[in-house]
Short mmCIF file of C-alpha atoms in Angstrom, two decimals:
data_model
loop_
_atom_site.label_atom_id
_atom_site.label_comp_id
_atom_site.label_asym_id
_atom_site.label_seq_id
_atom_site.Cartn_x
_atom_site.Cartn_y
_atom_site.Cartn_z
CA UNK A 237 38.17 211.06 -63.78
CA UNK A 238 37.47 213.78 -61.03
CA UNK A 239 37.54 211.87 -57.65
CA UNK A 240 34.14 212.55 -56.07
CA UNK A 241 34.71 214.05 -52.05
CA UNK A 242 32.25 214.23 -49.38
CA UNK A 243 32.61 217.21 -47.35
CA UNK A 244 32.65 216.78 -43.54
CA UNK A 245 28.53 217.46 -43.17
CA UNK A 246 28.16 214.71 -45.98
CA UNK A 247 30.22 212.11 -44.54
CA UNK A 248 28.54 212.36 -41.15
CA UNK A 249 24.97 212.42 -42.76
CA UNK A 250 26.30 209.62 -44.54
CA UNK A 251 27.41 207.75 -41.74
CA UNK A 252 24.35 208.16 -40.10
CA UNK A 253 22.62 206.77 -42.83
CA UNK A 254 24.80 203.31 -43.10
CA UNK A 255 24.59 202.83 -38.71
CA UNK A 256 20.52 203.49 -39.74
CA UNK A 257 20.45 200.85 -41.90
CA UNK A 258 22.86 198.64 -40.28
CA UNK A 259 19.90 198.93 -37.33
CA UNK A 260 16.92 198.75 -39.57
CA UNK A 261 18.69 195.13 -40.56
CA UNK A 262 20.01 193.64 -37.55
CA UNK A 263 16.70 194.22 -35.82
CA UNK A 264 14.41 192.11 -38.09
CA UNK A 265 16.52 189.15 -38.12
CA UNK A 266 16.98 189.10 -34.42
CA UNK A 267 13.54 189.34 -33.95
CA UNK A 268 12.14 187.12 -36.26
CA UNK A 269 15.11 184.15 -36.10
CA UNK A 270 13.24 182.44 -32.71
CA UNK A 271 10.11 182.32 -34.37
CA UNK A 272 10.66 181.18 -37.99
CA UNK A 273 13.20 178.57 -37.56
CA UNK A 274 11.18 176.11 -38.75
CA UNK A 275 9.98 178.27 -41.60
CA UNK A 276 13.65 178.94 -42.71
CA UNK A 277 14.65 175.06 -42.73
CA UNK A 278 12.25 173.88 -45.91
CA UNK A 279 13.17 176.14 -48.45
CA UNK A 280 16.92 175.84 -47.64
CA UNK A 281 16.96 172.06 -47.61
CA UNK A 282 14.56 171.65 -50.59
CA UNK A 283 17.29 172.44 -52.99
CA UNK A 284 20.30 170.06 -51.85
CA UNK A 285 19.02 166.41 -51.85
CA UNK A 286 18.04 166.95 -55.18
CA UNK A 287 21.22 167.86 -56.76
CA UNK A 288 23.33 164.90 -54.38
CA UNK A 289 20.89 162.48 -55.53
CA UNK A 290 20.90 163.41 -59.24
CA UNK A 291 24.57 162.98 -59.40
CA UNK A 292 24.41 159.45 -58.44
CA UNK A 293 21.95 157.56 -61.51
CA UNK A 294 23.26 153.99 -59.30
CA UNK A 295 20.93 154.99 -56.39
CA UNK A 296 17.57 155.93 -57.10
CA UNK A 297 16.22 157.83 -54.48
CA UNK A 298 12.66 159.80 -53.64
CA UNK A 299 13.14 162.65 -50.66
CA UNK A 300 11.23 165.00 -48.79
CA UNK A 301 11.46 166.92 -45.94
CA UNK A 302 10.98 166.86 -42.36
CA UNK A 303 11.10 169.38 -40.14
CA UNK A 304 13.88 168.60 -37.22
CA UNK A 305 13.92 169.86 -33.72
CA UNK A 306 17.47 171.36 -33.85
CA UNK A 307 18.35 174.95 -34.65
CA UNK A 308 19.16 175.72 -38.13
CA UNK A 309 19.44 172.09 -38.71
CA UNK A 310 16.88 169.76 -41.15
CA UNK A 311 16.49 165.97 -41.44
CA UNK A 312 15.85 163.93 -45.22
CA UNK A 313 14.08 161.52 -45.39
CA UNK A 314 14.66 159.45 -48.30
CA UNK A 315 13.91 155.86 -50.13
CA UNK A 316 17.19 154.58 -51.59
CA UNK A 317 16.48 151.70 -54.02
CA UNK A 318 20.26 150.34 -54.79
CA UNK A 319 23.21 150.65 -53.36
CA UNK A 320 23.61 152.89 -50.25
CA UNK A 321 24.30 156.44 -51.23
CA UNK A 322 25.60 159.09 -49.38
CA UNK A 323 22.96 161.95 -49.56
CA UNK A 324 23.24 165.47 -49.07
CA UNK A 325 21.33 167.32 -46.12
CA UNK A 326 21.17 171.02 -45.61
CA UNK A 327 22.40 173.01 -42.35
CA UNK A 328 22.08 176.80 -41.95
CA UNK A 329 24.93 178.89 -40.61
CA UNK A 330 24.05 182.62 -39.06
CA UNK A 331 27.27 184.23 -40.11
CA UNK A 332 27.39 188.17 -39.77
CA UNK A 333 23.36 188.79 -40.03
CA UNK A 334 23.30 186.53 -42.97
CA UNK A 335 21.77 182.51 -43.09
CA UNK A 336 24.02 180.94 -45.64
CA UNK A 337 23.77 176.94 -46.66
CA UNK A 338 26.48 174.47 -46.50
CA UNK A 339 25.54 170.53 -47.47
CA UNK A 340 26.30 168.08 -45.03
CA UNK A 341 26.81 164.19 -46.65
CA UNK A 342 24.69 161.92 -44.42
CA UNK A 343 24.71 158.08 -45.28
CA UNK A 344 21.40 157.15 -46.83
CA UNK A 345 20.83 154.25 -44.71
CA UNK A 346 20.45 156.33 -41.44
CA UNK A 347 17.71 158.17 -43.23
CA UNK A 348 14.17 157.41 -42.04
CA UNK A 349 12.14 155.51 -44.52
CA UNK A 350 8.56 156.91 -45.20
CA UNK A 351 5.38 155.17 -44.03
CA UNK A 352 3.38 152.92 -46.18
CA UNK A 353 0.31 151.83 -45.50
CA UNK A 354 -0.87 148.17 -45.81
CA UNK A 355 -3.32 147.27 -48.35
CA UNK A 356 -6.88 146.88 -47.15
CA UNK A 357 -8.23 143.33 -47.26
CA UNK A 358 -10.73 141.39 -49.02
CA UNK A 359 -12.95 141.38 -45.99
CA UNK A 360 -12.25 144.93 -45.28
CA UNK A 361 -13.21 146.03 -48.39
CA UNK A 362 -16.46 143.96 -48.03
CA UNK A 363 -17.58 145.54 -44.79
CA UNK A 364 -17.18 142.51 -42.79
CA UNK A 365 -15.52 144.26 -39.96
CA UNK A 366 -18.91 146.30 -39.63
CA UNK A 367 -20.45 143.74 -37.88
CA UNK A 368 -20.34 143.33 -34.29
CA UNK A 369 -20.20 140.17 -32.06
CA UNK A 370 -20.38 140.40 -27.89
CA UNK A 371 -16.96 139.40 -27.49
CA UNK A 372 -15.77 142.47 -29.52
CA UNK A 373 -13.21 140.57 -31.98
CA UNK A 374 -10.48 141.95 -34.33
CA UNK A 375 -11.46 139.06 -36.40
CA UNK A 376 -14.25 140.14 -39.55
CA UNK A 377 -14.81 136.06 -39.78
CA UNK A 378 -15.06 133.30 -36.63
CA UNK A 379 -16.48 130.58 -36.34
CA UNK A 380 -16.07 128.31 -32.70
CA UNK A 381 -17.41 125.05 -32.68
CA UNK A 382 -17.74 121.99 -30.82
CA UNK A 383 -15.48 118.77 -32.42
CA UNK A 384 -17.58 116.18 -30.11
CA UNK A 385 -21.02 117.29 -30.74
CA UNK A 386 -20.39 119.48 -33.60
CA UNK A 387 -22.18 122.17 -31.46
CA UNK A 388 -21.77 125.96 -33.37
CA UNK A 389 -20.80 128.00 -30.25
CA UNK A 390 -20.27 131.31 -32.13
CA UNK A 391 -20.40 132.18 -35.71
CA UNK A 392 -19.33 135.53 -37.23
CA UNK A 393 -19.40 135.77 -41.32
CA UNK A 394 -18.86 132.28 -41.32
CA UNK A 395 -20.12 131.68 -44.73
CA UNK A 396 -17.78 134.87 -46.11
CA UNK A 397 -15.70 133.31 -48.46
CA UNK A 398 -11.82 134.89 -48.39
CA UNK A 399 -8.41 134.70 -48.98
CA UNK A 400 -6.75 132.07 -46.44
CA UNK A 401 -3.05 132.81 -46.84
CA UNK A 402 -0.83 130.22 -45.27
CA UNK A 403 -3.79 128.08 -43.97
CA UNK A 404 -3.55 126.67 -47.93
CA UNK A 405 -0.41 124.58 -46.04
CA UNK A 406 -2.74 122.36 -44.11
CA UNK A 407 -4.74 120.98 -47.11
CA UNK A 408 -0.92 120.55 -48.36
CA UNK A 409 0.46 118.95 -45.34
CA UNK A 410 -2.53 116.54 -45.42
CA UNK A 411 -1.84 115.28 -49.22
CA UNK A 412 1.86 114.64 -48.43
CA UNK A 413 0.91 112.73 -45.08
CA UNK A 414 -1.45 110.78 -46.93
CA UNK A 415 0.27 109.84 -49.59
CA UNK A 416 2.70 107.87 -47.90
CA UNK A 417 5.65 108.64 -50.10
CA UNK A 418 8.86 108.35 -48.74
CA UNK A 419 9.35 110.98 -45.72
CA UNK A 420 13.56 110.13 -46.01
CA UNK A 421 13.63 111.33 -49.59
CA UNK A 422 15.89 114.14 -49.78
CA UNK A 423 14.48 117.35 -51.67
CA UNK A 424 16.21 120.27 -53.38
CA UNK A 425 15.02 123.66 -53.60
CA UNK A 426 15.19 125.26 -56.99
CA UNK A 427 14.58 128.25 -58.47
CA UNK A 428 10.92 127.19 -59.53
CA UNK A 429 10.46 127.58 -55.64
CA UNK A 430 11.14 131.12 -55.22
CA UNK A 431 8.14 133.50 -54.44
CA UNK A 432 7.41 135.87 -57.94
CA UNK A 433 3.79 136.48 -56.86
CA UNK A 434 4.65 138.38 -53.05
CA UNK A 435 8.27 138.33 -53.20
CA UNK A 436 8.72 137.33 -49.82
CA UNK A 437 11.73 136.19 -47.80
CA UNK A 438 13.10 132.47 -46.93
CA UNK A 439 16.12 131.52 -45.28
CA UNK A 440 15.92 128.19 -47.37
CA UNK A 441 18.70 129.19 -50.17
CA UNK A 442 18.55 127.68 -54.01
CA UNK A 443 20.34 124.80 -53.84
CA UNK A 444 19.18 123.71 -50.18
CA UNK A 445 18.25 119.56 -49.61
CA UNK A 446 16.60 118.45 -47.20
CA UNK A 447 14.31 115.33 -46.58
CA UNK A 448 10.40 115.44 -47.41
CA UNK A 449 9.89 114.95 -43.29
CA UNK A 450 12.09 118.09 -42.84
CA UNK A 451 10.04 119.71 -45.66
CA UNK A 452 6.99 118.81 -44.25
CA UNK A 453 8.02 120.30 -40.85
CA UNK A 454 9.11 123.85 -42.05
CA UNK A 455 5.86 124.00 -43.92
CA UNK A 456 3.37 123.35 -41.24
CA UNK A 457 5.28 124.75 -38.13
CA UNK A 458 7.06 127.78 -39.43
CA UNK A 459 4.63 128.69 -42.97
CA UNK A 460 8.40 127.90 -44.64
CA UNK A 461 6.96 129.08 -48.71
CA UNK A 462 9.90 127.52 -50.53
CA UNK A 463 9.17 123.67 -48.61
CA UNK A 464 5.46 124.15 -49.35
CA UNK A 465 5.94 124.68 -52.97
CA UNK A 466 8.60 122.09 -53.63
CA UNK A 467 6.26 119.63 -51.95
CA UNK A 468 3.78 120.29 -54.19
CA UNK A 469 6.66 120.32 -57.07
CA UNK A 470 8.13 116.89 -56.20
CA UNK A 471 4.95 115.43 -55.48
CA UNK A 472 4.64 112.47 -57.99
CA UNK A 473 2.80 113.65 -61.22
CA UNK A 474 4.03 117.59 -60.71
CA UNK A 475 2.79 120.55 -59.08
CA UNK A 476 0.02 120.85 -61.50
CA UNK A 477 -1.46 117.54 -60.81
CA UNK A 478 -1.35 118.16 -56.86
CA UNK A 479 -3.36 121.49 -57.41
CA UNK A 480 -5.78 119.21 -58.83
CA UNK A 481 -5.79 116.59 -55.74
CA UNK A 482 -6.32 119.60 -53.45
CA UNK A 483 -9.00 120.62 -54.96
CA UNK A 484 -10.60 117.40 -55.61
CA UNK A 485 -9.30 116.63 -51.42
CA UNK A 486 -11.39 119.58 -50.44
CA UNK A 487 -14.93 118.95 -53.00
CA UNK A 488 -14.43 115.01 -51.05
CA UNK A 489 -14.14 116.50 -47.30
CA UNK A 490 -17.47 119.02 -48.52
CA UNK A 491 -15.66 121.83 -48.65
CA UNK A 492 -17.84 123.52 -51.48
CA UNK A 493 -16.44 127.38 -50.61
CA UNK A 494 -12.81 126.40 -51.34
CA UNK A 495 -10.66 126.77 -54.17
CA UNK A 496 -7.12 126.80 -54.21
CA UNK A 497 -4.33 127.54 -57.22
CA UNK A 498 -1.45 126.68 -55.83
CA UNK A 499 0.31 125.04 -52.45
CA UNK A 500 1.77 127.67 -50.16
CA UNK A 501 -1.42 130.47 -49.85
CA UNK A 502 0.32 132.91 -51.60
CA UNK A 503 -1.72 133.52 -53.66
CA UNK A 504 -4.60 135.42 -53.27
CA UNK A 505 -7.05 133.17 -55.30
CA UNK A 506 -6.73 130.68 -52.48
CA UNK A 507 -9.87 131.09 -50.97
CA UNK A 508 -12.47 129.11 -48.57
CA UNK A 509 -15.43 130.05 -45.61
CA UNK A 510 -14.42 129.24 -42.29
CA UNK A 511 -17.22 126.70 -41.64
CA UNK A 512 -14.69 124.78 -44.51
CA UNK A 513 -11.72 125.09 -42.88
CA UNK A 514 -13.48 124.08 -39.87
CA UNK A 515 -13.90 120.73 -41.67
CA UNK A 516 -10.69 120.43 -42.95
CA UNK A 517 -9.02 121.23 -38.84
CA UNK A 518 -11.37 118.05 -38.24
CA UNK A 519 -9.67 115.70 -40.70
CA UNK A 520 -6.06 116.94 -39.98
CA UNK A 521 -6.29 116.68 -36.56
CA UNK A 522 -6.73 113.01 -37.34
CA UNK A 523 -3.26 112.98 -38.70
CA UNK A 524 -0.72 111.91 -35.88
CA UNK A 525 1.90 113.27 -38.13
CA UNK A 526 -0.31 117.04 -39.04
CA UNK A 527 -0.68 116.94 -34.76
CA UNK A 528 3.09 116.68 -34.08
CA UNK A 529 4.25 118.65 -36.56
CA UNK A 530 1.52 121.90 -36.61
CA UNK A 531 2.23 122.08 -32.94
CA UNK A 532 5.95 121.54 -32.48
CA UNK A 533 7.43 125.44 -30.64
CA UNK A 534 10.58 124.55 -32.50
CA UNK A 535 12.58 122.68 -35.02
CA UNK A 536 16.64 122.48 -36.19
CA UNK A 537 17.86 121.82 -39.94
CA UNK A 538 21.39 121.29 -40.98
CA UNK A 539 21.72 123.16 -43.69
CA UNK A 540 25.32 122.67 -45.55
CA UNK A 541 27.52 123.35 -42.61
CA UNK A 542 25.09 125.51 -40.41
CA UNK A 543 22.35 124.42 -38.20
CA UNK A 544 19.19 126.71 -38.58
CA UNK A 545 16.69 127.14 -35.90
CA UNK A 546 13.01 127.42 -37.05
CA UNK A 547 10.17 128.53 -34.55
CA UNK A 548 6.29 127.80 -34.47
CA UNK A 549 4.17 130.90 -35.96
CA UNK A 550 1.68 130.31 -33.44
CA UNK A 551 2.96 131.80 -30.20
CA UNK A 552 0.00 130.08 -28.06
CA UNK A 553 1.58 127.09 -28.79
CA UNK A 554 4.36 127.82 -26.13
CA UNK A 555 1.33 128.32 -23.62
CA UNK A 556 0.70 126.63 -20.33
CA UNK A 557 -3.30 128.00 -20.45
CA UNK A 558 -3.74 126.55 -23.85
CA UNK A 559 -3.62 122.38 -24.76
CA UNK A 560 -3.70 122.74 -28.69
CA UNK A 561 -4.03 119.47 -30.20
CA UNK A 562 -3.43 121.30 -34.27
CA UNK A 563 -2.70 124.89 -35.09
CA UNK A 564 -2.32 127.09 -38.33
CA UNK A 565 -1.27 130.41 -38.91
CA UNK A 566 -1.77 132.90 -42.45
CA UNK A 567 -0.93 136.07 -43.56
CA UNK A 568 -1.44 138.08 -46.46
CA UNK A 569 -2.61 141.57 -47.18
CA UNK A 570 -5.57 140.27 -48.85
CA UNK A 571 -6.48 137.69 -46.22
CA UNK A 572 -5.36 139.76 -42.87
CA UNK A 573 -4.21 137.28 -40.22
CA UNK A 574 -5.63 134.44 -39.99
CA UNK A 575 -5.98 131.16 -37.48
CA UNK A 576 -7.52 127.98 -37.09
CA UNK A 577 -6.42 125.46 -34.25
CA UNK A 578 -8.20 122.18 -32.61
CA UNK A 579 -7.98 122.94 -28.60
CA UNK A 580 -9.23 121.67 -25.56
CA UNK A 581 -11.06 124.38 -23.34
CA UNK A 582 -13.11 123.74 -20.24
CA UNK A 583 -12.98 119.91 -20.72
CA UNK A 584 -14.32 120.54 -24.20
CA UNK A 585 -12.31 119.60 -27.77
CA UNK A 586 -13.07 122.60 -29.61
CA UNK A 587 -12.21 123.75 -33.08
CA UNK A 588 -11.71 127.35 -33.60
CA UNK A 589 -11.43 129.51 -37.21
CA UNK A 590 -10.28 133.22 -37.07
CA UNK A 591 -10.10 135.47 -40.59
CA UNK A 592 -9.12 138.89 -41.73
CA UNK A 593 -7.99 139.45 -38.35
CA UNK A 594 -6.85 143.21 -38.27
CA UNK A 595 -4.09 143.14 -35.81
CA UNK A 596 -0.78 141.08 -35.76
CA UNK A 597 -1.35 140.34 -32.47
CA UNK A 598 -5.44 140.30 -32.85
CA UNK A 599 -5.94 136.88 -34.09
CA UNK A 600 -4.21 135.72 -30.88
CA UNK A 601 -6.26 138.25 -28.56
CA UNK A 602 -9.26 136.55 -30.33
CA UNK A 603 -8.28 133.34 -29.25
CA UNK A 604 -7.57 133.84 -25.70
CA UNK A 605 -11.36 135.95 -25.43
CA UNK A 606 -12.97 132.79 -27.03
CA UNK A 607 -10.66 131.09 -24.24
CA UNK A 608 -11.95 132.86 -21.61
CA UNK A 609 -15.51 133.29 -22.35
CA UNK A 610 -16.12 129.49 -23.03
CA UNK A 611 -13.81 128.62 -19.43
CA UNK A 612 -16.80 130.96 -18.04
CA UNK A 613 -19.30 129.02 -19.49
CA UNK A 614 -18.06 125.44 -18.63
CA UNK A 615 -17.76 122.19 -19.95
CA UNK A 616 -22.13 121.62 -19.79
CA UNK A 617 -22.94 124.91 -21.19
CA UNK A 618 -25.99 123.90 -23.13
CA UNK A 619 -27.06 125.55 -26.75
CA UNK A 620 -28.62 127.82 -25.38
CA UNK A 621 -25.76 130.47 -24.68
CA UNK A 622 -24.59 129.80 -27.93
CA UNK A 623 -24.43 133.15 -30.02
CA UNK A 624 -24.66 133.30 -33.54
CA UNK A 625 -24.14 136.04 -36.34
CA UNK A 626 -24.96 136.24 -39.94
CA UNK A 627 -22.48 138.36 -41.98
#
């Protein structure tokens, strides 16, 4: 085959031609690098997790993108349900004029995890947090009243009947003080005892013993899930037949807004109205054992060869501005956070109910306001400055 030459005009011209184009390409990518580096990153890291985390079927994983402040650099962020994985991250290179992609393994547990928002609750979805009250509190529900005189100081929603979360451990605690059954017997947590309906976390192991006092303790001072339940398990009769005694506990006290399903608060179908728990704060704090033990900041079990430390959910408890005589803390998505606690304030025993508090720190802001206000108004503050709200 005939060799093709360029003659000396031709070469030049083509020469010309190549440093033309050569120009006509360097130019564009210097120019438009600074400003698109943020553009270049998503379609060049798109591609990568994908294949890393399709090789490995053990770790299921769900990734996106997120744009990273480094040059030519870009950041996964990913939800790994299994084992950790090693995913696979994308970095550009400049090399000659060109962006090529390399992968770069990054361990799937230094990956941010993506934002999910908290269910709304009950009285959220009600429109309870619509109305106002002139101490401006988190809480949807409160209800402040006098334990001497019986005296309503304020009242917000206070017939709204909700979700009470852990509060369900007082009407518990009450039962198993009552009953008078022996506080030394020892207790063993089983696997009927472990939380299906929120899945939540206890560091009270299958197979853990400890006495009914002990039980008792964990319940009411640190909302311990597992020691509610297997009190209510153990308690003579079965768990079914103390369901029924709370109930019919709570119909005796007047308590016509409550209804519960089971002993730990769980559950969502626990519900009462705050002027109800209000009564129930009233009996309890009759109970020299429900005093001592709602209010003790801390408490040690020996658990097999380790001592664990346990700590009061209630904060205020720890207080020297606040002389709580019974205390009781609640959470669930479908409650909010919730309160009730007997105090005295300004030379006055007062009994205090906060619900669907939005805030985890709200419930206590809402306590020290109510604090504060009533301190202002002083221990012969007549009716009269009393403010009340229908929801």
């Amino acid at each position: 085959m005939p060799l093709l030459r360029l003659s000396r005009p031709g070469l030049v011209s083509h020469a010309v031609s190549l440093a033309l184009l050569g120009c006509a390409l360097a130019v564009p990518v210097a120019h438009a690098a600074p400003a698109s580096k943020k553009a270049a990153k998503k379609p060049v890291a798109a591609a990568a997790p994908a294949h890393k985390a399709a090789a490995k079927p053990a770790a299921k994983a769900s990734a996106k993108v997120v744009a990273a402040k480094p040059a030519g650099k870009t950041r996964v962020a990913a939800t790994v349900r299994g084992k950790p994985e090693r995913l696979a991250a994308a970095k550009t290179v400049h090399r000659g004029g060109r962006i090529a992609a390399t992968k770069v393994s990054v361990p799937a547990r230094s990956l941010a995890a993506p934002v999910i928002a908290e269910r709304l609750s009950y009285g959220q979805m009600a429109g309870l947090h619509s109305v106002t009250d002139p101490l401006d509190l988190e809480s949807s529900v409160a209800f402040v009243m006098d334990q001497d005189t019986h005296e309503v100081l304020l009242s917000k929603n206070d017939q709204a009947v909700l979700p009470i979360a852990s509060l369900t451990k007082l009407m518990t605690g009450l039962l198993i003080s009552q009953a008078r059954l022996p506080m030394d017997e020892m207790i063993t947590i089983t696997q009927d005892d472990v939380d299906t309906e929120k899945f939540s976390r206890s560091r009270l192991a299958v197979g853990t013993t400890l006495s009914r006092a002990e039980m008792l303790h964990l319940a009411l001072m640190s909302s311990e899930n597992r020691a509610a339940h297997a009190l209510g398990r153990t308690y003579p009769g079965g768990l079914a037949h103390f369901v029924q005694l709370m109930n019919a506990k709570a119909q005796q006290l007047g308590m016509r807004d409550t209804r519960y399903v089971e002993p730990t608060g769980l559950s969502s179908s626990n519900q009462s109205s705050a002027r109800d728990l209000a009564l129930l704060v009233n009996v309890a704090h009759s109970d020299p054992l429900m005093r001592e033990y709602t209010t003790s900041p801390g408490y040690e079990v020996a658990v097999g060869r380790r001592t664990l430390q346990f700590n009061n959910t209630n904060r205020l408890v720890k207080s020297d501005h606040w002389d709580i005589g019974l205390q009781k803390t609640g959470y669930i998505s479908e409650a909010g956070r919730c309160l009730v606690m007997q105090a005295q304030v300004a030379g006055r025993k007062l009994i205090m109910v906060f619900l669907d508090s939005a805030g985890k720190f709200s419930r206590i802001a809402d306590a020290e306001r109510v604090r504060h206000w009533v301190e202002g108004m002083g221990p012969t503050a007549s009716s009269g400055v009393s403010h009340r709200i229908r929801g």
